[in-house]
Coordinates of C-alpha atoms in Angstrom, one line a residue:
Chain A
X1 CA 113.1 -63.3 -66.5
X2 CA 111.6 -64.7 -69.7
X3 CA 108.2 -63.1 -70.6
X4 CA 106.3 -64.4 -73.7
X5 CA 104.5 -61.7 -75.5
X6 CA 101.7 -61.9 -77.8
X7 CA 102.9 -61.2 -81.6
X8 CA 102.8 -57.6 -82.6
X9 CA 99.4 -56.6 -84.4
X10 CA 99.6 -54.8 -87.7
X11 CA 100.0 -50.7 -87.6
X12 CA 102.9 -48.3 -87.3
X13 CA 102.3 -48.1 -83.4
X14 CA 102.7 -51.6 -82.8
X15 CA 105.6 -51.7 -84.8
X16 CA 107.3 -48.6 -83.1
X17 CA 106.4 -50.1 -79.7
X18 CA 107.9 -53.5 -80.7
X19 CA 111.1 -51.7 -81.4
X20 CA 111.4 -49.6 -78.7
X21 CA 110.2 -51.7 -75.8
X22 CA 110.7 -55.3 -76.6
X23 CA 114.4 -55.0 -77.8
X24 CA 117.4 -56.4 -76.0
X25 CA 118.6 -53.2 -74.2
X26 CA 115.2 -52.5 -73.1
X27 CA 115.0 -56.2 -71.6
X28 CA 118.2 -55.9 -69.9
X29 CA 117.3 -52.9 -67.9
X30 CA 113.4 -53.7 -67.2
X31 CA 112.8 -57.5 -67.5
X32 CA 109.4 -57.1 -68.1
X33 CA 107.8 -55.8 -71.5
X34 CA 106.2 -52.4 -71.6
X35 CA 103.3 -52.4 -69.1
X36 CA 100.4 -52.5 -71.5
X37 CA 99.2 -55.9 -70.7
X38 CA 97.8 -56.8 -67.0
X39 CA 100.5 -59.4 -66.9
X40 CA 103.2 -56.8 -67.6
X41 CA 101.6 -54.4 -65.4
X42 CA 102.1 -56.6 -62.6
X43 CA 105.5 -57.6 -63.6
X44 CA 106.5 -53.8 -63.8
X45 CA 105.3 -53.3 -60.1
X46 CA 107.0 -56.4 -58.8
X47 CA 110.2 -56.4 -60.4
X48 CA 110.9 -52.7 -59.9
X49 CA 112.8 -51.5 -57.1
X50 CA 110.9 -48.3 -56.5
X51 CA 107.5 -49.6 -57.5
X52 CA 107.6 -52.8 -55.5
X53 CA 106.8 -50.9 -52.3
X54 CA 103.5 -51.3 -53.8
X55 CA 101.6 -54.6 -54.1
X56 CA 100.8 -55.5 -57.5
X57 CA 97.0 -55.3 -57.1
X58 CA 95.0 -53.2 -54.4
X59 CA 91.3 -52.8 -53.5
X60 CA 89.5 -50.2 -55.5
X61 CA 88.8 -48.2 -52.2
X62 CA 92.5 -47.5 -52.1
X63 CA 92.5 -45.1 -55.0
X64 CA 89.5 -43.6 -54.0
X65 CA 90.9 -39.7 -53.3
X66 CA 88.7 -39.0 -50.1
X67 CA 90.0 -42.2 -48.6
X68 CA 93.5 -40.9 -48.1
X69 CA 93.9 -37.5 -49.8
X70 CA 97.1 -39.0 -50.9
X71 CA 98.6 -37.3 -47.8
X72 CA 101.2 -40.0 -46.7
X73 CA 102.3 -40.1 -50.5
X74 CA 102.5 -36.1 -50.5
X75 CA 104.6 -36.3 -47.5
X76 CA 107.1 -38.7 -49.0
X77 CA 107.1 -36.6 -52.3
X78 CA 107.9 -33.5 -50.1
X79 CA 110.8 -35.6 -48.6
X80 CA 112.2 -36.3 -51.8
X81 CA 111.7 -33.1 -53.2
X82 CA 113.3 -31.5 -50.3
X83 CA 116.3 -33.8 -50.9
X84 CA 116.8 -32.6 -54.2
X85 CA 116.5 -28.9 -53.6
X86 CA 118.7 -29.4 -50.5
X87 CA 121.4 -30.9 -52.2
X88 CA 121.4 -27.9 -54.8
X89 CA 121.7 -25.6 -51.9
X90 CA 124.5 -27.4 -50.3
X91 CA 126.7 -26.6 -53.6
X92 CA 126.7 -23.1 -52.4
X93 CA 126.5 -23.1 -48.9
X94 CA 129.0 -23.3 -46.1
X95 CA 127.9 -23.8 -42.4
X96 CA 130.3 -21.1 -40.7
X97 CA 128.9 -18.4 -39.0
X98 CA 131.0 -15.9 -40.8
X99 CA 129.7 -17.1 -44.3
X100 CA 126.4 -18.6 -43.8
X101 CA 124.4 -15.4 -44.1
X102 CA 126.5 -14.2 -47.0
X103 CA 126.1 -17.7 -48.7
X104 CA 122.3 -17.5 -48.6
X105 CA 122.1 -13.8 -49.7
X106 CA 124.2 -14.8 -52.7
X107 CA 121.9 -17.5 -53.4
X108 CA 119.2 -15.0 -53.9
X109 CA 121.1 -12.5 -56.1
X110 CA 124.4 -14.2 -57.6
X111 CA 123.1 -17.6 -58.5
X112 CA 120.7 -18.4 -61.2
X113 CA 117.6 -20.4 -59.7
X114 CA 119.2 -19.8 -56.3
X115 CA 116.1 -18.0 -55.0
X116 CA 113.8 -20.6 -56.8
X117 CA 115.5 -23.5 -55.0
X118 CA 115.6 -21.7 -51.9
X119 CA 111.9 -20.8 -51.8
X120 CA 111.1 -24.3 -52.9
X121 CA 112.9 -25.7 -50.2
X122 CA 111.6 -23.4 -47.6
X123 CA 107.7 -23.7 -48.7
X124 CA 108.1 -27.3 -49.4
X125 CA 109.5 -27.8 -45.7
X126 CA 106.6 -26.2 -44.2
X127 CA 104.3 -28.1 -46.7
X128 CA 105.9 -31.2 -45.1
X129 CA 105.2 -30.5 -41.8
X130 CA 101.6 -29.4 -42.6
X131 CA 101.1 -32.7 -44.8
X132 CA 102.4 -34.9 -42.1
X133 CA 100.1 -33.5 -39.4
X134 CA 96.9 -33.7 -41.9
X135 CA 98.2 -37.1 -42.7
X136 CA 98.3 -38.1 -38.8
X137 CA 94.7 -36.8 -38.7
X138 CA 93.6 -38.8 -41.5
X139 CA 94.9 -41.9 -40.3
X140 CA 93.4 -41.2 -36.9
X141 CA 90.0 -40.4 -38.2
X142 CA 89.7 -43.1 -40.4
X143 CA 90.9 -45.6 -37.6
X144 CA 93.7 -46.6 -39.6
X145 CA 95.9 -47.3 -36.4
X146 CA 93.7 -50.2 -35.3
X147 CA 95.1 -53.8 -35.4
X148 CA 97.4 -55.1 -36.8
X149 CA 98.6 -51.4 -37.5
X150 CA 99.4 -50.3 -34.3
X151 CA 103.4 -50.4 -34.6
X152 CA 103.1 -48.8 -37.9
X153 CA 101.0 -45.7 -36.1
X154 CA 104.0 -45.5 -33.6
X155 CA 106.5 -45.2 -36.6
X156 CA 104.4 -42.6 -37.7
X157 CA 104.5 -40.6 -34.6
X158 CA 108.4 -40.8 -34.3
X159 CA 108.3 -39.8 -38.1
X160 CA 106.4 -36.7 -37.1
X161 CA 108.8 -35.9 -34.4
X162 CA 111.8 -36.5 -37.2
X163 CA 110.0 -34.0 -39.4
X164 CA 109.7 -31.4 -36.7
X165 CA 113.5 -32.2 -36.0
X166 CA 114.6 -31.7 -39.5
X167 CA 112.3 -28.5 -40.0
X168 CA 114.0 -27.3 -36.6
X169 CA 117.5 -27.8 -37.4
X170 CA 117.1 -26.6 -41.1
X171 CA 115.7 -23.2 -39.7
X172 CA 118.9 -22.0 -38.1
X173 CA 121.0 -22.4 -41.2
X174 CA 120.0 -19.3 -42.9
X175 CA 122.0 -17.6 -40.1
X176 CA 119.7 -14.5 -40.3
X177 CA 117.9 -12.8 -37.1
X178 CA 114.7 -15.0 -37.5
X179 CA 116.9 -18.4 -37.5
X180 CA 118.9 -17.7 -34.7
X181 CA 116.4 -16.3 -32.3
X182 CA 113.9 -19.0 -33.2
X183 CA 116.4 -21.8 -32.3
X184 CA 117.7 -19.7 -29.1
X185 CA 114.1 -19.9 -27.9
X186 CA 113.7 -23.5 -28.8
X187 CA 117.0 -24.6 -27.3
X188 CA 115.9 -22.6 -24.1
X189 CA 112.9 -24.9 -24.2
X190 CA 115.2 -28.1 -24.2
X191 CA 117.4 -26.7 -21.5
X192 CA 114.5 -26.8 -19.3
X193 CA 114.3 -30.7 -19.4
X194 CA 114.5 -32.1 -15.8
X195 CA 117.8 -33.7 -15.3
X196 CA 119.2 -33.8 -18.3
X197 CA 118.4 -30.3 -19.8
X198 CA 121.4 -28.6 -19.7
X199 CA 123.6 -31.3 -20.9
X200 CA 121.0 -31.8 -23.9
X201 CA 121.4 -28.2 -24.5
X202 CA 125.3 -28.3 -24.4
X203 CA 125.4 -31.6 -26.6
X204 CA 123.0 -29.8 -29.4
X205 CA 124.7 -26.3 -29.3
X206 CA 128.2 -27.5 -28.6
X207 CA 128.3 -24.6 -26.3
X208 CA 126.3 -22.2 -24.2
X209 CA 124.9 -20.3 -26.9
X210 CA 123.9 -20.5 -30.6
X211 CA 127.4 -20.2 -32.4
X212 CA 129.7 -21.6 -34.9
X213 CA 129.5 -25.0 -33.0
X214 CA 125.9 -25.0 -33.2
X215 CA 125.6 -24.4 -36.8
X216 CA 127.7 -26.9 -37.8
X217 CA 125.8 -29.5 -35.5
X218 CA 122.5 -28.3 -37.0
X219 CA 124.0 -28.4 -40.4
X220 CA 125.2 -32.1 -40.0
X221 CA 122.0 -33.3 -38.5
X222 CA 119.9 -31.5 -40.8
X223 CA 121.6 -32.8 -44.1
X224 CA 122.6 -36.5 -43.2
X225 CA 121.7 -37.3 -39.6
X226 CA 118.2 -36.9 -39.3
X227 CA 117.3 -37.7 -42.9
X228 CA 119.1 -41.0 -42.8
X229 CA 117.2 -41.8 -39.6
X230 CA 113.9 -40.5 -41.4
X231 CA 114.7 -42.8 -44.3
X232 CA 115.2 -46.0 -42.2
X233 CA 111.7 -45.0 -40.4
X234 CA 110.2 -44.5 -43.8
X235 CA 111.2 -47.6 -45.0
X236 CA 110.1 -49.5 -41.7
X237 CA 106.8 -47.4 -42.2
X238 CA 106.1 -48.3 -45.9
X239 CA 107.3 -51.8 -45.5
X240 CA 105.0 -52.3 -42.6
X241 CA 101.9 -50.9 -44.6
X242 CA 102.5 -53.8 -47.0
X243 CA 103.0 -56.4 -44.3
X244 CA 100.0 -55.3 -42.6
X245 CA 97.8 -55.9 -45.5
X246 CA 97.8 -52.7 -47.2
X247 CA 95.7 -49.7 -46.4
X248 CA 93.2 -50.1 -44.0
X249 CA 89.6 -50.6 -45.3
X250 CA 86.4 -51.8 -43.6
X251 CA 86.8 -55.2 -42.6
Chain B
X1 CA 108.4 -78.2 -35.9
X2 CA 106.9 -75.9 -38.3
X3 CA 106.0 -72.7 -36.7
X4 CA 102.5 -71.3 -37.5
X5 CA 103.3 -67.5 -38.0
X6 CA 99.7 -66.5 -37.8
X7 CA 99.3 -67.8 -34.5
X8 CA 101.0 -64.6 -32.7
X9 CA 99.2 -62.2 -34.6
X10 CA 95.7 -61.1 -32.9
X11 CA 92.4 -62.9 -33.4
X12 CA 91.0 -60.1 -35.1
X13 CA 93.6 -59.6 -37.8
X14 CA 93.6 -63.5 -38.6
X15 CA 89.8 -63.4 -39.2
X16 CA 90.1 -60.7 -42.0
X17 CA 88.0 -62.2 -45.1
X18 CA 89.7 -62.9 -48.1
X19 CA 89.8 -60.0 -50.8
X20 CA 87.5 -60.6 -53.7
X21 CA 89.3 -60.1 -57.1
X22 CA 86.9 -58.2 -58.9
X23 CA 87.1 -55.7 -56.5
X24 CA 90.7 -55.2 -56.9
X25 CA 92.5 -53.0 -59.5
X26 CA 96.2 -53.2 -60.9
X27 CA 98.7 -51.0 -59.1
X28 CA 100.0 -50.1 -62.6
X29 CA 98.0 -48.0 -64.0
X30 CA 95.2 -47.2 -61.4
X31 CA 97.7 -46.2 -58.4
X32 CA 100.8 -45.0 -59.9
X33 CA 99.0 -42.5 -62.4
X34 CA 97.3 -41.0 -59.4
X35 CA 100.7 -40.7 -57.4
X36 CA 102.3 -39.5 -60.6
X37 CA 99.5 -36.8 -61.4
X38 CA 99.6 -35.9 -57.5
X39 CA 103.5 -35.5 -57.6
X40 CA 103.1 -33.1 -60.8
X41 CA 100.3 -31.0 -59.6
X42 CA 102.5 -30.4 -56.4
X43 CA 105.7 -29.8 -58.2
X44 CA 104.0 -27.1 -60.2
X45 CA 102.0 -25.5 -57.4
X46 CA 105.0 -25.0 -55.3
X47 CA 107.1 -23.8 -58.1
X48 CA 104.7 -21.3 -58.8
X49 CA 104.4 -20.5 -55.2
X50 CA 108.1 -20.2 -55.0
X51 CA 108.2 -17.7 -57.9
X52 CA 105.6 -15.3 -56.3
X53 CA 106.5 -15.7 -52.7
X54 CA 110.3 -15.5 -51.4
X55 CA 111.4 -17.0 -48.3
X56 CA 112.3 -14.7 -45.6
X57 CA 115.6 -13.5 -44.8
X58 CA 116.1 -10.8 -42.1
X59 CA 119.4 -9.2 -41.0
X60 CA 122.3 -11.4 -40.3
X61 CA 122.1 -13.3 -37.1
X62 CA 123.4 -11.2 -34.1
X63 CA 123.0 -12.4 -30.6
X64 CA 123.4 -8.7 -29.1
X65 CA 120.2 -7.7 -30.6
X66 CA 117.0 -9.6 -29.5
X67 CA 114.1 -8.9 -31.6
X68 CA 111.0 -8.3 -29.4
X69 CA 109.0 -10.8 -29.7
X70 CA 111.5 -13.4 -30.8
X71 CA 109.1 -16.5 -31.5
X72 CA 110.0 -20.1 -32.4
X73 CA 109.5 -21.7 -35.3
X74 CA 105.5 -21.8 -36.2
X75 CA 105.3 -25.5 -35.2
X76 CA 106.8 -25.0 -32.0
X77 CA 104.9 -21.6 -31.1
X78 CA 102.4 -23.6 -29.4
X79 CA 105.1 -24.6 -26.8
X80 CA 106.4 -21.1 -26.5
X81 CA 103.0 -20.2 -25.7
X82 CA 102.4 -22.7 -23.1
X83 CA 105.7 -21.4 -21.6
X84 CA 104.1 -18.1 -20.5
X85 CA 101.4 -20.0 -18.4
X86 CA 103.4 -22.7 -16.5
X87 CA 106.8 -23.8 -15.7
X88 CA 109.0 -24.0 -18.4
X89 CA 110.1 -27.6 -18.0
X90 CA 106.1 -28.6 -17.9
X91 CA 105.2 -26.4 -21.0
X92 CA 108.2 -26.8 -23.2
X93 CA 109.0 -30.4 -22.4
X94 CA 106.9 -32.3 -20.2
X95 CA 103.3 -31.7 -21.4
X96 CA 104.2 -31.9 -25.0
X97 CA 106.2 -35.2 -24.5
X98 CA 103.2 -36.6 -22.5
X99 CA 101.1 -35.4 -25.3
X100 CA 103.1 -37.1 -28.1
X101 CA 103.2 -40.3 -26.0
X102 CA 99.3 -40.1 -25.4
X103 CA 98.9 -39.8 -29.2
X104 CA 101.5 -42.8 -29.8
X105 CA 99.4 -44.9 -27.0
X106 CA 95.9 -44.5 -28.7
X107 CA 96.2 -48.0 -30.7
X108 CA 97.1 -49.6 -27.7
X109 CA 94.2 -47.9 -25.7
X110 CA 91.6 -48.3 -28.5
X111 CA 92.2 -52.3 -29.4
X112 CA 89.0 -53.1 -31.2
X113 CA 89.0 -53.4 -34.8
X114 CA 85.6 -51.8 -35.1
X115 CA 85.0 -48.9 -37.8
X116 CA 88.6 -49.3 -39.3
X117 CA 89.2 -47.9 -42.7
X118 CA 85.9 -45.8 -42.7
X119 CA 86.0 -41.9 -41.8
X120 CA 85.0 -41.4 -38.3
X121 CA 83.8 -44.9 -37.9
X122 CA 81.4 -44.6 -34.8
X123 CA 77.8 -43.3 -35.1
X124 CA 78.6 -40.4 -32.9
X125 CA 82.0 -39.2 -34.0
X126 CA 81.1 -36.1 -35.7
X127 CA 79.4 -34.9 -32.7
X128 CA 82.2 -35.8 -30.4
X129 CA 84.7 -33.9 -32.7
X130 CA 82.5 -31.1 -33.0
X131 CA 82.1 -31.1 -29.3
X132 CA 85.5 -31.7 -28.2
X133 CA 87.1 -29.3 -30.9
X134 CA 84.7 -26.6 -29.4
X135 CA 85.1 -27.4 -25.7
X136 CA 89.0 -27.4 -26.0
X137 CA 89.1 -24.0 -28.1
X138 CA 86.8 -22.4 -26.0
X139 CA 88.6 -23.2 -22.6
X140 CA 92.1 -22.5 -24.2
X141 CA 91.1 -19.0 -25.3
X142 CA 89.1 -18.3 -22.0
X143 CA 92.3 -19.7 -20.0
X144 CA 94.8 -17.6 -22.1
X145 CA 92.8 -14.5 -21.6
X146 CA 92.3 -14.9 -17.9
X147 CA 96.0 -15.7 -17.5
X148 CA 96.6 -12.2 -19.3
X149 CA 94.2 -10.4 -17.0
X150 CA 92.0 -9.4 -19.8
X151 CA 88.9 -10.0 -17.7
X152 CA 90.3 -7.4 -15.4
X153 CA 90.4 -4.9 -18.0
X154 CA 86.9 -5.9 -19.4
X155 CA 85.3 -5.5 -15.8
X156 CA 87.1 -2.2 -14.9
X157 CA 86.2 -0.7 -18.1
X158 CA 82.5 -1.5 -17.6
X159 CA 82.3 -0.4 -14.0
X160 CA 84.3 2.8 -14.6
X161 CA 81.6 3.9 -16.8
X162 CA 79.4 4.2 -13.5
X163 CA 82.0 4.9 -11.4
X164 CA 85.3 6.7 -12.6
X165 CA 87.5 5.9 -9.5
X166 CA 86.8 2.1 -9.3
X167 CA 89.7 0.0 -9.1
X168 CA 89.9 -3.8 -9.2
X169 CA 89.7 -4.7 -5.4
X170 CA 92.5 -5.7 -3.4
X171 CA 90.4 -8.6 -2.2
X172 CA 90.3 -9.8 -5.7
X173 CA 93.9 -9.5 -6.2
X174 CA 94.7 -13.2 -6.6
X175 CA 92.1 -13.6 -9.2
X176 CA 93.8 -11.2 -12.0
X177 CA 95.6 -13.9 -13.4
X178 CA 97.1 -17.5 -12.2
X179 CA 100.6 -15.7 -11.3
X180 CA 98.8 -13.3 -8.7
X181 CA 97.9 -16.2 -6.6
X182 CA 101.6 -16.2 -5.5
X183 CA 102.3 -12.4 -5.7
X184 CA 99.0 -10.7 -5.0
X185 CA 97.5 -12.6 -2.3
X186 CA 98.8 -12.7 1.5
X187 CA 97.3 -14.7 4.2
X188 CA 98.6 -16.5 7.1
X189 CA 97.5 -19.2 9.4
X190 CA 98.5 -19.4 13.1
X191 CA 100.8 -22.3 14.2
X192 CA 102.5 -23.1 17.5
X193 CA 105.9 -21.3 17.5
X194 CA 107.7 -24.5 17.9
X195 CA 106.2 -25.8 14.7
X196 CA 106.9 -22.6 12.6
X197 CA 108.5 -23.6 9.2
X198 CA 110.6 -21.1 6.9
X199 CA 113.4 -18.8 7.8
X200 CA 111.0 -15.7 8.2
X201 CA 109.7 -14.3 11.4
X202 CA 108.6 -16.7 14.0
X203 CA 105.7 -14.9 14.9
X204 CA 103.3 -18.0 15.5
X205 CA 102.1 -17.4 11.9
X206 CA 102.8 -19.1 8.6
X207 CA 102.6 -16.3 6.0
X208 CA 101.6 -16.7 2.4
X209 CA 103.9 -16.6 0.1
X210 CA 106.4 -15.7 2.3
X211 CA 107.1 -18.7 4.7
X212 CA 105.6 -21.2 2.3
X213 CA 108.6 -20.7 -0.1
X214 CA 110.6 -22.5 2.2
X215 CA 108.9 -25.9 3.1
X216 CA 111.6 -27.8 3.7
X217 CA 112.0 -31.5 2.0
X218 CA 112.9 -34.2 4.8
X219 CA 116.3 -34.2 6.0
X220 CA 116.4 -30.5 5.4
X221 CA 119.4 -28.7 7.1
X222 CA 118.9 -25.3 6.9
X223 CA 115.4 -24.1 7.6
X224 CA 112.4 -25.6 9.5
X225 CA 112.0 -26.8 12.9
X226 CA 114.5 -28.3 14.8
X227 CA 113.2 -31.6 14.4
X228 CA 113.3 -31.6 10.8
X229 CA 116.9 -30.2 10.7
X230 CA 119.4 -33.1 10.1
X231 CA 123.2 -32.9 9.7
X232 CA 124.4 -33.3 6.4
X233 CA 124.7 -37.0 5.6
X234 CA 128.6 -36.9 5.9
X235 CA 128.8 -40.8 6.4
X236 CA 127.9 -41.2 2.7
X237 CA 130.4 -40.8 -0.2
X238 CA 130.6 -37.4 -1.6
X239 CA 128.8 -38.2 -4.9
X240 CA 126.1 -39.7 -3.0
X241 CA 125.8 -36.7 -0.8
X242 CA 125.5 -34.6 -3.9
X243 CA 122.4 -36.3 -4.7
X244 CA 120.8 -35.8 -1.1
X245 CA 118.0 -33.6 -0.5
X246 CA 119.9 -31.8 2.0
X247 CA 119.0 -28.5 1.9
X248 CA 116.1 -28.5 -0.5
X249 CA 113.2 -26.2 0.1
X250 CA 110.1 -26.4 -1.8
X251 CA 108.5 -23.2 -3.0
X252 CA 104.9 -23.9 -2.5
X253 CA 103.5 -20.8 -4.2
X254 CA 105.7 -21.2 -7.2
X255 CA 104.8 -25.0 -7.1
X256 CA 101.2 -24.0 -6.9
X257 CA 101.2 -21.5 -9.8
X258 CA 103.7 -23.0 -12.0
X259 CA 103.0 -26.6 -11.8
X260 CA 99.8 -27.9 -9.6
X261 CA 97.3 -25.5 -11.3
X262 CA 98.4 -26.1 -14.8
X263 CA 98.5 -29.8 -14.3
X264 CA 95.3 -29.9 -12.6
X265 CA 93.6 -27.9 -15.4
X266 CA 95.1 -30.0 -18.1
X267 CA 93.8 -33.2 -16.2
X268 CA 90.6 -32.0 -15.1
X269 CA 89.2 -30.3 -18.3
X270 CA 89.8 -33.3 -20.6
X271 CA 88.1 -35.5 -17.9
X272 CA 85.1 -33.3 -17.6
X273 CA 84.7 -33.2 -21.4
X274 CA 84.7 -37.0 -21.4
X275 CA 82.2 -36.9 -18.6
X276 CA 79.9 -34.5 -20.1
X277 CA 79.7 -36.5 -23.7
X278 CA 79.3 -39.8 -21.6
X279 CA 76.3 -37.9 -19.8
X280 CA 75.3 -36.9 -23.4
X281 CA 75.2 -40.7 -24.3
X282 CA 77.7 -40.2 -27.2
X283 CA 80.6 -41.9 -25.7
X284 CA 80.2 -45.6 -25.6
X285 CA 83.6 -47.2 -26.7
X286 CA 87.4 -46.4 -26.4
X287 CA 87.1 -45.3 -30.0
X288 CA 84.9 -42.8 -29.0
X289 CA 87.0 -41.6 -26.1
X290 CA 89.9 -41.5 -28.1
X291 CA 88.4 -39.4 -31.0
X292 CA 87.3 -36.7 -28.0
X293 CA 90.6 -36.6 -26.5
X294 CA 92.7 -36.6 -30.1
X295 CA 90.4 -34.0 -31.5
X296 CA 90.8 -31.9 -28.1
X297 CA 94.6 -32.2 -28.4
X298 CA 94.6 -31.0 -32.0
X299 CA 92.3 -28.1 -31.3
X300 CA 94.6 -26.7 -28.2
X301 CA 97.6 -27.1 -30.4
X302 CA 95.8 -25.2 -33.3
X303 CA 94.7 -22.5 -31.1
X304 CA 97.9 -21.9 -29.2
X305 CA 99.8 -21.8 -32.5
X306 CA 97.3 -19.5 -33.8
X307 CA 97.6 -17.2 -30.7
X308 CA 101.3 -17.5 -30.4
X309 CA 102.0 -16.9 -34.1
X310 CA 99.4 -14.3 -34.7
X311 CA 98.3 -12.5 -31.6
X312 CA 101.8 -12.0 -29.6
X313 CA 103.2 -8.9 -29.8
X314 CA 106.2 -7.1 -28.0
X315 CA 107.3 -8.7 -24.7
X316 CA 104.8 -11.6 -25.6
X317 CA 101.9 -9.4 -24.9
X318 CA 98.7 -10.2 -26.2
X319 CA 97.6 -7.8 -29.2
X320 CA 95.8 -7.8 -32.4
X321 CA 97.5 -9.5 -35.3
X322 CA 98.0 -6.1 -36.9
X323 CA 99.8 -4.7 -33.7
X324 CA 102.3 -7.5 -33.8
X325 CA 105.7 -5.6 -34.5
X326 CA 107.4 -6.6 -37.9
X327 CA 110.9 -8.0 -37.2
X328 CA 113.8 -7.3 -39.6

């Protein structure tokens, strides 16, 4: 896309910005010029795959912090950060009953920044559950589920469930007394589902108690299955915000 | 023929006024920078938190050693708490699923567009939130204390100051907690011997809880009066026989204690709460009612989480937080 620019004014900064942001390589990557003019600011949002989740303009109430408290954004930020720290943890972790605990213990003692990564992953996971709850309460109390956003609220409820499932499957992975018993308690609850309970429990555990088979199932769900499903629903969630006219605001 | 896509959207959404340009901001920089700052703040906050506070790691998993208490993850502790008071399928699965379904259904119940995008939105919202939050919290705590038999301890302590030998009277045995309706209560109703149900003594009486544990479902083969006993449905294929109610008895005392009373409480209390706020003149619309129900549900979840995580010690006994044993 050809973008016409005003000629640069005099001065060193203008010369520098011209050299840095208006050259052939920059243009090949970003298409638009440096976002210093309204035109470029809109173009950068519209032509960037990540930024184009946003509209190019929005109503001024939407940037007021008390309108949203950024809670949905913070939840998404937690999801991204958890992906990064989770990938780091995957380098050192083998989901086998005889290794998992040692691997996690080694993260804490033998691996540089291993403890920090594990702590970050743990606390951000709790943070994500909390921010998802708070986001739901924000959306409810601001009446933002009202037409035409009914379906997006439903997608949000599914994402809440997925967040809990992600957290629950991750809970088992350290393979310590806390994790195995928390999951045993949780799975016993799942086992009481009328009609399907036992089968569902068997499906998730791969056996009659929390063991090797359960660990590999929880691991697979935690690192690829559920994140993939959550990412799909997130894409729908964000897409629908745009389609339904942006954030809710007084009519 | 061209299809008007707007025609399928609801009228309310179609009548939205056009946005005025002067009230708009550019996403870059006004929103993108706010998002960037929020991301930075949270990154620094959590890096700082993670350098100060280590994630827990107990001893290696061992299914032969059961920690007491063993607790679910904190966001499921509320359900674990429910399990103590009702049938596990009801507390652990059915009630939370219905709760989630109700949350999901709010936009389909409250369909008006009034007050969208503004905090609380209706004139009485704050009053409704405070009332339903307090109502739900107080009743949740009271019900847990009742089911834990705390009123028995309190009353016994008070009365024993004047009468040292006083004990909770046998007549009030069923009121020690919900379960004691099943275990601490015995009564009977006279019936003709021919109509006697249950496998117990056919003494012309139906005894609670003995005889009531065997109330036969229709087409029962093993218990109940002759007119109710049918042979097994051998004329059906085997897989259909397996689905048949043949030989099924209903344990009425357990049904009452584990299912009927909890369901009744979970239905009646919210209804009373809504009716009270209607009487007070606070609830006029579906939005008002939804706020009340949603707040009540959140309050119950919150209280159950606090009690389950902080106040449940060995054997899931109700103790003060400092008496909850440390697990390692």
